[in-house]
């Protein structure tokens, strides 16, 4: 499956506060906009290769509960547990083909579903989203897929200034995810993305199994009694001074490599 990592979704009550915290550390971050049909709004921080962090907040809970988009439904459910990372997405330039590939591999695709928001400068951004019906029995989470209304080259030209940070030429390199069934999660993700193998390792969060997908590393950590299978750790590299940043239930490890 030909995809690239797109973004990590961080649920927070106040996206503007997460944005301000990153700006104080030397990152470039921006106000995104509102999603009126979803009842949400966001702030963003971009990195190399069009990867970014989306801090998203629920402004209208009733609209969010009723909108029917699987991502927003997940955010509403996660809100009961608290702030923190919720989901991550991979980018494609042919979302219809990805849907067909998912079906051929035995998954049940949901979508593509439309999305849009209007920026402060008046420009309307559009995209399509594709989800996978949850058949995991709560053991792990599937990612979702996104296709933007503009080409990667066009977006790169426009967003390039936002990828420059005073703190250094940063890149989003890995995401840590809890799973209640490590072997099953690895096997399903390998089938999902057509991956040949995985590797084992250990870092400050413990032992993990790692898969390389779309230009980043997905690290799966087994936690027998942990009630959540949300992402919990994001690693940013390219910064001289190593830091551990805790923001609204999410942990960011910033380091040189």
mmCIF file of C-alpha atoms in Angstrom:
data_model
loop_
_atom_site.group_PDB
_atom_site.id
_atom_site.type_symbol
_atom_site.label_atom_id
_atom_site.label_comp_id
_atom_site.label_asym_id
_atom_site.label_seq_id
_atom_site.Cartn_x
_atom_site.Cartn_y
_atom_site.Cartn_z
ATOM 1 C CA UNK A 1 0.000 0.000 0.000
ATOM 2 C CA UNK A 2 1.506 3.285 -1.147
ATOM 3 C CA UNK A 3 0.878 5.730 1.712
ATOM 4 C CA UNK A 4 2.805 8.359 3.670
ATOM 5 C CA UNK A 5 2.354 9.368 7.278
ATOM 6 C CA UNK A 6 0.165 12.460 7.475
ATOM 7 C CA UNK A 7 -0.690 13.529 11.019
ATOM 8 C CA UNK A 8 -1.175 12.676 14.673
ATOM 9 C CA UNK A 9 -4.423 13.769 16.348
ATOM 10 C CA UNK A 10 -4.085 15.145 19.894
ATOM 11 C CA UNK A 11 -7.387 15.717 21.694
ATOM 12 C CA UNK A 12 -7.277 18.700 24.048
ATOM 13 C CA UNK A 13 -9.811 21.042 25.607
ATOM 14 C CA UNK A 14 -7.817 24.080 24.460
ATOM 15 C CA UNK A 15 -5.829 23.622 21.227
ATOM 16 C CA UNK A 16 -4.615 27.219 21.481
ATOM 17 C CA UNK A 17 -2.851 26.433 24.749
ATOM 18 C CA UNK A 18 -1.013 23.435 23.256
ATOM 19 C CA UNK A 19 -0.027 25.662 20.338
ATOM 20 C CA UNK A 20 1.332 28.308 22.725
ATOM 21 C CA UNK A 21 3.314 25.691 24.678
ATOM 22 C CA UNK A 22 5.017 24.482 21.486
ATOM 23 C CA UNK A 23 5.740 28.041 20.398
ATOM 24 C CA UNK A 24 7.457 28.734 23.722
ATOM 25 C CA UNK A 25 9.746 25.762 23.033
ATOM 26 C CA UNK A 26 10.784 27.227 19.669
ATOM 27 C CA UNK A 27 8.408 25.437 17.306
ATOM 28 C CA UNK A 28 6.325 27.152 14.657
ATOM 29 C CA UNK A 29 2.628 26.454 15.238
ATOM 30 C CA UNK A 30 -0.527 27.974 13.805
ATOM 31 C CA UNK A 31 -4.217 28.321 14.448
ATOM 32 C CA UNK A 32 -6.034 26.004 12.051
ATOM 33 C CA UNK A 33 -9.733 26.708 11.931
ATOM 34 C CA UNK A 34 -13.190 25.405 12.760
ATOM 35 C CA UNK A 35 -15.112 22.412 11.455
ATOM 36 C CA UNK A 36 -18.716 23.637 11.853
ATOM 37 C CA UNK A 37 -20.331 20.344 10.804
ATOM 38 C CA UNK A 38 -18.178 18.455 13.336
ATOM 39 C CA UNK A 39 -18.326 20.876 16.261
ATOM 40 C CA UNK A 40 -14.519 21.002 16.523
ATOM 41 C CA UNK A 41 -11.597 23.381 15.962
ATOM 42 C CA UNK A 42 -7.846 22.894 15.766
ATOM 43 C CA UNK A 43 -4.281 24.184 15.869
ATOM 44 C CA UNK A 44 -1.379 22.698 13.904
ATOM 45 C CA UNK A 45 2.380 22.169 13.908
ATOM 46 C CA UNK A 46 4.038 21.041 10.659
ATOM 47 C CA UNK A 47 7.260 19.069 10.174
ATOM 48 C CA UNK A 48 9.287 17.716 7.273
ATOM 49 C CA UNK A 49 7.517 15.659 4.582
ATOM 50 C CA UNK A 50 4.134 17.322 5.306
ATOM 51 C CA UNK A 51 3.794 15.505 8.622
ATOM 52 C CA UNK A 52 2.020 17.410 11.340
ATOM 53 C CA UNK A 53 0.426 17.384 14.776
ATOM 54 C CA UNK A 54 -3.205 18.389 15.020
ATOM 55 C CA UNK A 55 -4.401 19.637 18.393
ATOM 56 C CA UNK A 56 -8.174 19.355 18.190
ATOM 57 C CA UNK A 57 -10.836 20.503 20.621
ATOM 58 C CA UNK A 58 -14.584 20.009 20.813
ATOM 59 C CA UNK A 59 -16.364 23.354 20.756
ATOM 60 C CA UNK A 60 -19.926 22.055 20.306
ATOM 61 C CA UNK A 61 -20.402 18.677 21.960
ATOM 62 C CA UNK A 62 -23.938 18.175 20.652
ATOM 63 C CA UNK A 63 -22.829 18.675 17.042
ATOM 64 C CA UNK A 64 -19.818 16.415 17.609
ATOM 65 C CA UNK A 65 -22.038 13.640 18.976
ATOM 66 C CA UNK A 66 -24.441 13.860 16.055
ATOM 67 C CA UNK A 67 -22.093 14.367 13.086
ATOM 68 C CA UNK A 68 -21.451 10.668 12.381
ATOM 69 C CA UNK A 69 -17.806 11.008 11.342
ATOM 70 C CA UNK A 70 -15.884 8.063 12.892
ATOM 71 C CA UNK A 71 -12.952 10.264 13.947
ATOM 72 C CA UNK A 72 -15.195 12.696 15.800
ATOM 73 C CA UNK A 73 -17.127 9.814 17.356
ATOM 74 C CA UNK A 74 -13.792 8.470 18.623
ATOM 75 C CA UNK A 75 -12.839 11.884 20.017
ATOM 76 C CA UNK A 76 -16.137 12.190 21.874
ATOM 77 C CA UNK A 77 -15.561 8.749 23.426
ATOM 78 C CA UNK A 78 -11.926 9.532 24.279
ATOM 79 C CA UNK A 79 -12.981 12.780 25.937
ATOM 80 C CA UNK A 80 -14.618 10.737 28.692
ATOM 81 C CA UNK A 81 -11.186 9.295 29.497
ATOM 82 C CA UNK A 82 -9.329 12.606 29.196
ATOM 83 C CA UNK A 83 -7.038 14.575 26.936
ATOM 84 C CA UNK A 84 -4.272 12.909 24.954
ATOM 85 C CA UNK A 85 -3.441 11.410 21.591
ATOM 86 C CA UNK A 86 -6.380 9.753 19.886
ATOM 87 C CA UNK A 87 -5.638 8.790 16.294
ATOM 88 C CA UNK A 88 -3.165 9.021 13.427
ATOM 89 C CA UNK A 89 -3.598 9.182 9.675
ATOM 90 C CA UNK A 90 -1.767 8.127 6.532
ATOM 91 C CA UNK A 91 -1.932 10.152 3.323
ATOM 92 C CA UNK A 92 -2.736 8.767 -0.115
ATOM 93 C CA UNK A 93 -3.280 10.250 -3.566
ATOM 94 C CA UNK A 94 -5.858 7.583 -4.495
ATOM 95 C CA UNK A 95 -8.238 6.958 -1.613
ATOM 96 C CA UNK A 96 -10.629 4.929 -3.770
ATOM 97 C CA UNK A 97 -7.807 2.509 -4.574
ATOM 98 C CA UNK A 98 -6.921 2.230 -0.876
ATOM 99 C CA UNK A 99 -10.565 1.394 -0.102
ATOM 100 C CA UNK A 100 -10.464 -1.385 -2.708
ATOM 101 C CA UNK A 101 -7.176 -2.708 -1.303
ATOM 102 C CA UNK A 102 -8.620 -2.799 2.203
ATOM 103 C CA UNK A 103 -11.625 -4.763 1.012
ATOM 104 C CA UNK A 104 -9.416 -7.226 -0.870
ATOM 105 C CA UNK A 105 -7.445 -7.834 2.334
ATOM 106 C CA UNK A 106 -10.577 -8.637 4.312
ATOM 107 C CA UNK A 107 -11.082 -5.280 6.023
ATOM 108 C CA UNK A 108 -14.333 -3.312 5.899
ATOM 109 C CA UNK A 109 -13.726 0.267 4.718
ATOM 110 C CA UNK A 110 -15.966 3.151 5.819
ATOM 111 C CA UNK A 111 -16.026 5.998 3.342
ATOM 112 C CA UNK A 112 -14.482 7.908 1.709
ATOM 113 C CA UNK A 113 -16.134 10.725 3.681
ATOM 114 C CA UNK A 114 -15.714 14.437 2.858
ATOM 115 C CA UNK A 115 -14.124 17.022 5.127
ATOM 116 C CA UNK A 116 -13.434 20.731 4.880
ATOM 117 C CA UNK A 117 -12.625 23.858 6.850
ATOM 118 C CA UNK A 118 -12.122 27.515 6.067
ATOM 119 C CA UNK A 119 -8.865 29.177 7.034
ATOM 120 C CA UNK A 120 -8.661 32.659 8.522
ATOM 121 C CA UNK A 121 -7.521 33.978 5.124
ATOM 122 C CA UNK A 122 -10.734 32.710 3.547
ATOM 123 C CA UNK A 123 -9.276 29.736 1.692
ATOM 124 C CA UNK A 124 -11.342 26.572 1.982
ATOM 125 C CA UNK A 125 -9.411 23.328 2.447
ATOM 126 C CA UNK A 126 -10.999 20.052 1.364
ATOM 127 C CA UNK A 127 -10.127 16.422 1.921
ATOM 128 C CA UNK A 128 -11.529 12.867 1.942
ATOM 129 C CA UNK A 129 -11.204 10.421 4.835
ATOM 130 C CA UNK A 130 -11.343 6.626 4.891
ATOM 131 C CA UNK A 131 -11.801 4.508 8.008
ATOM 132 C CA UNK A 132 -11.763 0.809 8.865
ATOM 133 C CA UNK A 133 -14.645 -0.859 10.666
ATOM 134 C CA UNK A 134 -13.472 -1.835 14.142
ATOM 135 C CA UNK A 135 -13.234 -5.616 14.548
ATOM 136 C CA UNK A 136 -10.397 -5.591 17.090
ATOM 137 C CA UNK A 137 -12.419 -6.326 20.263
ATOM 138 C CA UNK A 138 -10.661 -3.356 21.831
ATOM 139 C CA UNK A 139 -7.166 -4.836 21.469
ATOM 140 C CA UNK A 140 -5.748 -1.966 19.369
ATOM 141 C CA UNK A 141 -6.820 0.856 17.056
ATOM 142 C CA UNK A 142 -6.782 1.154 13.321
ATOM 143 C CA UNK A 143 -5.414 4.308 11.699
ATOM 144 C CA UNK A 144 -7.394 6.206 9.100
ATOM 145 C CA UNK A 145 -6.485 7.472 5.636
ATOM 146 C CA UNK A 146 -6.757 10.923 4.092
ATOM 147 C CA UNK A 147 -6.538 12.403 0.604
ATOM 148 C CA UNK A 148 -6.147 16.157 0.323
ATOM 149 C CA UNK A 149 -7.885 18.284 -2.280
ATOM 150 C CA UNK A 150 -4.503 19.664 -3.394
ATOM 151 C CA UNK A 151 -1.386 17.845 -4.570
ATOM 152 C CA UNK A 152 1.532 17.160 -2.243
ATOM 153 C CA UNK A 153 3.710 19.510 -4.295
ATOM 154 C CA UNK A 154 1.195 22.322 -4.033
ATOM 155 C CA UNK A 155 0.798 21.853 -0.298
ATOM 156 C CA UNK A 156 4.563 21.621 0.167
ATOM 157 C CA UNK A 157 5.112 24.959 -1.564
ATOM 158 C CA UNK A 158 2.475 26.636 0.553
ATOM 159 C CA UNK A 159 3.357 25.042 3.894
ATOM 160 C CA UNK A 160 7.169 25.092 3.611
ATOM 161 C CA UNK A 161 7.577 28.205 5.843
ATOM 162 C CA UNK A 162 5.622 26.459 8.617
ATOM 163 C CA UNK A 163 8.118 23.564 8.662
ATOM 164 C CA UNK A 164 10.959 25.850 9.813
ATOM 165 C CA UNK A 165 11.397 25.942 13.583
ATOM 166 C CA UNK A 166 13.729 28.018 15.740
ATOM 167 C CA UNK A 167 14.445 24.933 17.818
ATOM 168 C CA UNK A 168 15.850 23.045 14.791
ATOM 169 C CA UNK A 169 14.932 21.178 11.603
ATOM 170 C CA UNK A 170 12.517 18.825 13.325
ATOM 171 C CA UNK A 171 10.889 15.704 11.985
ATOM 172 C CA UNK A 172 8.171 13.464 13.408
ATOM 173 C CA UNK A 173 9.879 10.080 13.534
ATOM 174 C CA UNK A 174 7.811 7.655 15.628
ATOM 175 C CA UNK A 175 4.572 7.121 17.508
ATOM 176 C CA UNK A 176 4.135 4.876 20.526
ATOM 177 C CA UNK A 177 0.865 2.959 20.820
ATOM 178 C CA UNK A 178 -0.460 0.707 23.562
ATOM 179 C CA UNK A 179 -2.057 -2.607 22.610
ATOM 180 C CA UNK A 180 -3.709 -5.317 24.680
ATOM 181 C CA UNK A 181 -2.597 -8.016 22.216
ATOM 182 C CA UNK A 182 0.832 -7.312 20.762
ATOM 183 C CA UNK A 183 1.045 -10.328 18.437
ATOM 184 C CA UNK A 184 -2.387 -9.686 16.956
ATOM 185 C CA UNK A 185 -1.753 -5.973 16.483
ATOM 186 C CA UNK A 186 1.520 -6.618 14.656
ATOM 187 C CA UNK A 187 0.027 -9.342 12.464
ATOM 188 C CA UNK A 188 -2.971 -7.192 11.502
ATOM 189 C CA UNK A 189 -0.875 -4.091 10.773
ATOM 190 C CA UNK A 190 1.516 -6.148 8.649
ATOM 191 C CA UNK A 191 -1.435 -7.451 6.627
ATOM 192 C CA UNK A 192 -2.992 -3.993 6.449
ATOM 193 C CA UNK A 193 0.088 -2.325 4.971
ATOM 194 C CA UNK A 194 1.699 -5.332 3.283
ATOM 195 C CA UNK A 195 4.797 -5.213 5.487
ATOM 196 C CA UNK A 196 7.437 -7.952 5.445
ATOM 197 C CA UNK A 197 8.567 -7.966 9.070
ATOM 198 C CA UNK A 198 8.987 -6.075 12.333
ATOM 199 C CA UNK A 199 11.775 -5.578 14.828
ATOM 200 C CA UNK A 200 11.963 -5.535 18.606
ATOM 201 C CA UNK A 201 13.560 -2.857 20.744
ATOM 202 C CA UNK A 202 13.459 -1.067 24.074
ATOM 203 C CA UNK A 203 13.358 2.616 24.953
ATOM 204 C CA UNK A 204 12.325 4.823 27.889
ATOM 205 C CA UNK A 205 8.728 3.568 27.584
ATOM 206 C CA UNK A 206 9.671 -0.123 27.689
ATOM 207 C CA UNK A 207 9.888 -3.033 25.255
ATOM 208 C CA UNK A 208 8.220 -2.595 21.873
ATOM 209 C CA UNK A 209 7.667 -4.163 18.466
ATOM 210 C CA UNK A 210 8.279 -1.683 15.642
ATOM 211 C CA UNK A 211 6.903 -1.449 12.122
ATOM 212 C CA UNK A 212 8.094 1.064 9.516
ATOM 213 C CA UNK A 213 5.040 2.557 7.793
ATOM 214 C CA UNK A 214 4.790 5.567 5.523
ATOM 215 C CA UNK A 215 8.134 7.046 6.542
ATOM 216 C CA UNK A 216 7.774 6.748 10.311
ATOM 217 C CA UNK A 217 8.093 4.036 12.958
ATOM 218 C CA UNK A 218 5.039 2.686 14.752
ATOM 219 C CA UNK A 219 6.062 1.264 18.117
ATOM 220 C CA UNK A 220 3.599 -1.080 19.801
ATOM 221 C CA UNK A 221 3.853 -1.598 23.566
ATOM 222 C CA UNK A 222 1.853 -4.313 25.269
ATOM 223 C CA UNK A 223 0.036 -3.330 28.458
ATOM 224 C CA UNK A 224 -2.019 -6.132 29.993
ATOM 225 C CA UNK A 225 -4.168 -4.070 32.317
ATOM 226 C CA UNK A 226 -4.165 -0.672 30.632
ATOM 227 C CA UNK A 227 -7.755 0.272 29.673
ATOM 228 C CA UNK A 228 -6.747 2.421 26.702
ATOM 229 C CA UNK A 229 -5.245 1.553 23.327
ATOM 230 C CA UNK A 230 -4.656 5.183 22.379
ATOM 231 C CA UNK A 231 -1.316 6.448 21.084
ATOM 232 C CA UNK A 232 0.634 7.850 24.022
ATOM 233 C CA UNK A 233 4.085 8.894 22.775
ATOM 234 C CA UNK A 234 5.346 11.023 19.884
ATOM 235 C CA UNK A 235 9.032 11.344 19.059
ATOM 236 C CA UNK A 236 10.392 14.444 17.307
ATOM 237 C CA UNK A 237 14.007 14.393 16.115
ATOM 238 C CA UNK A 238 16.436 16.997 14.801
ATOM 239 C CA UNK A 239 16.766 19.048 17.992
ATOM 240 C CA UNK A 240 20.080 19.375 19.821
ATOM 241 C CA UNK A 241 18.742 19.413 23.375
ATOM 242 C CA UNK A 242 16.731 16.377 24.467
ATOM 243 C CA UNK A 243 13.473 17.139 26.228
ATOM 244 C CA UNK A 244 10.406 15.308 27.467
ATOM 245 C CA UNK A 245 7.297 17.437 27.039
ATOM 246 C CA UNK A 246 3.988 16.592 28.701
ATOM 247 C CA UNK A 247 1.028 18.425 27.189
ATOM 248 C CA UNK A 248 -2.598 17.610 27.947
ATOM 249 C CA UNK A 249 -2.174 13.862 28.327
ATOM 250 C CA UNK A 250 0.329 13.447 25.480
ATOM 251 C CA UNK A 251 4.065 12.833 25.821
ATOM 252 C CA UNK A 252 6.497 14.291 23.274
ATOM 253 C CA UNK A 253 10.139 13.179 23.288
ATOM 254 C CA UNK A 254 12.296 15.772 21.507
ATOM 255 C CA UNK A 255 15.861 14.722 20.710
ATOM 256 C CA UNK A 256 18.700 14.940 18.185
ATOM 257 C CA UNK A 257 18.043 11.516 16.680
#
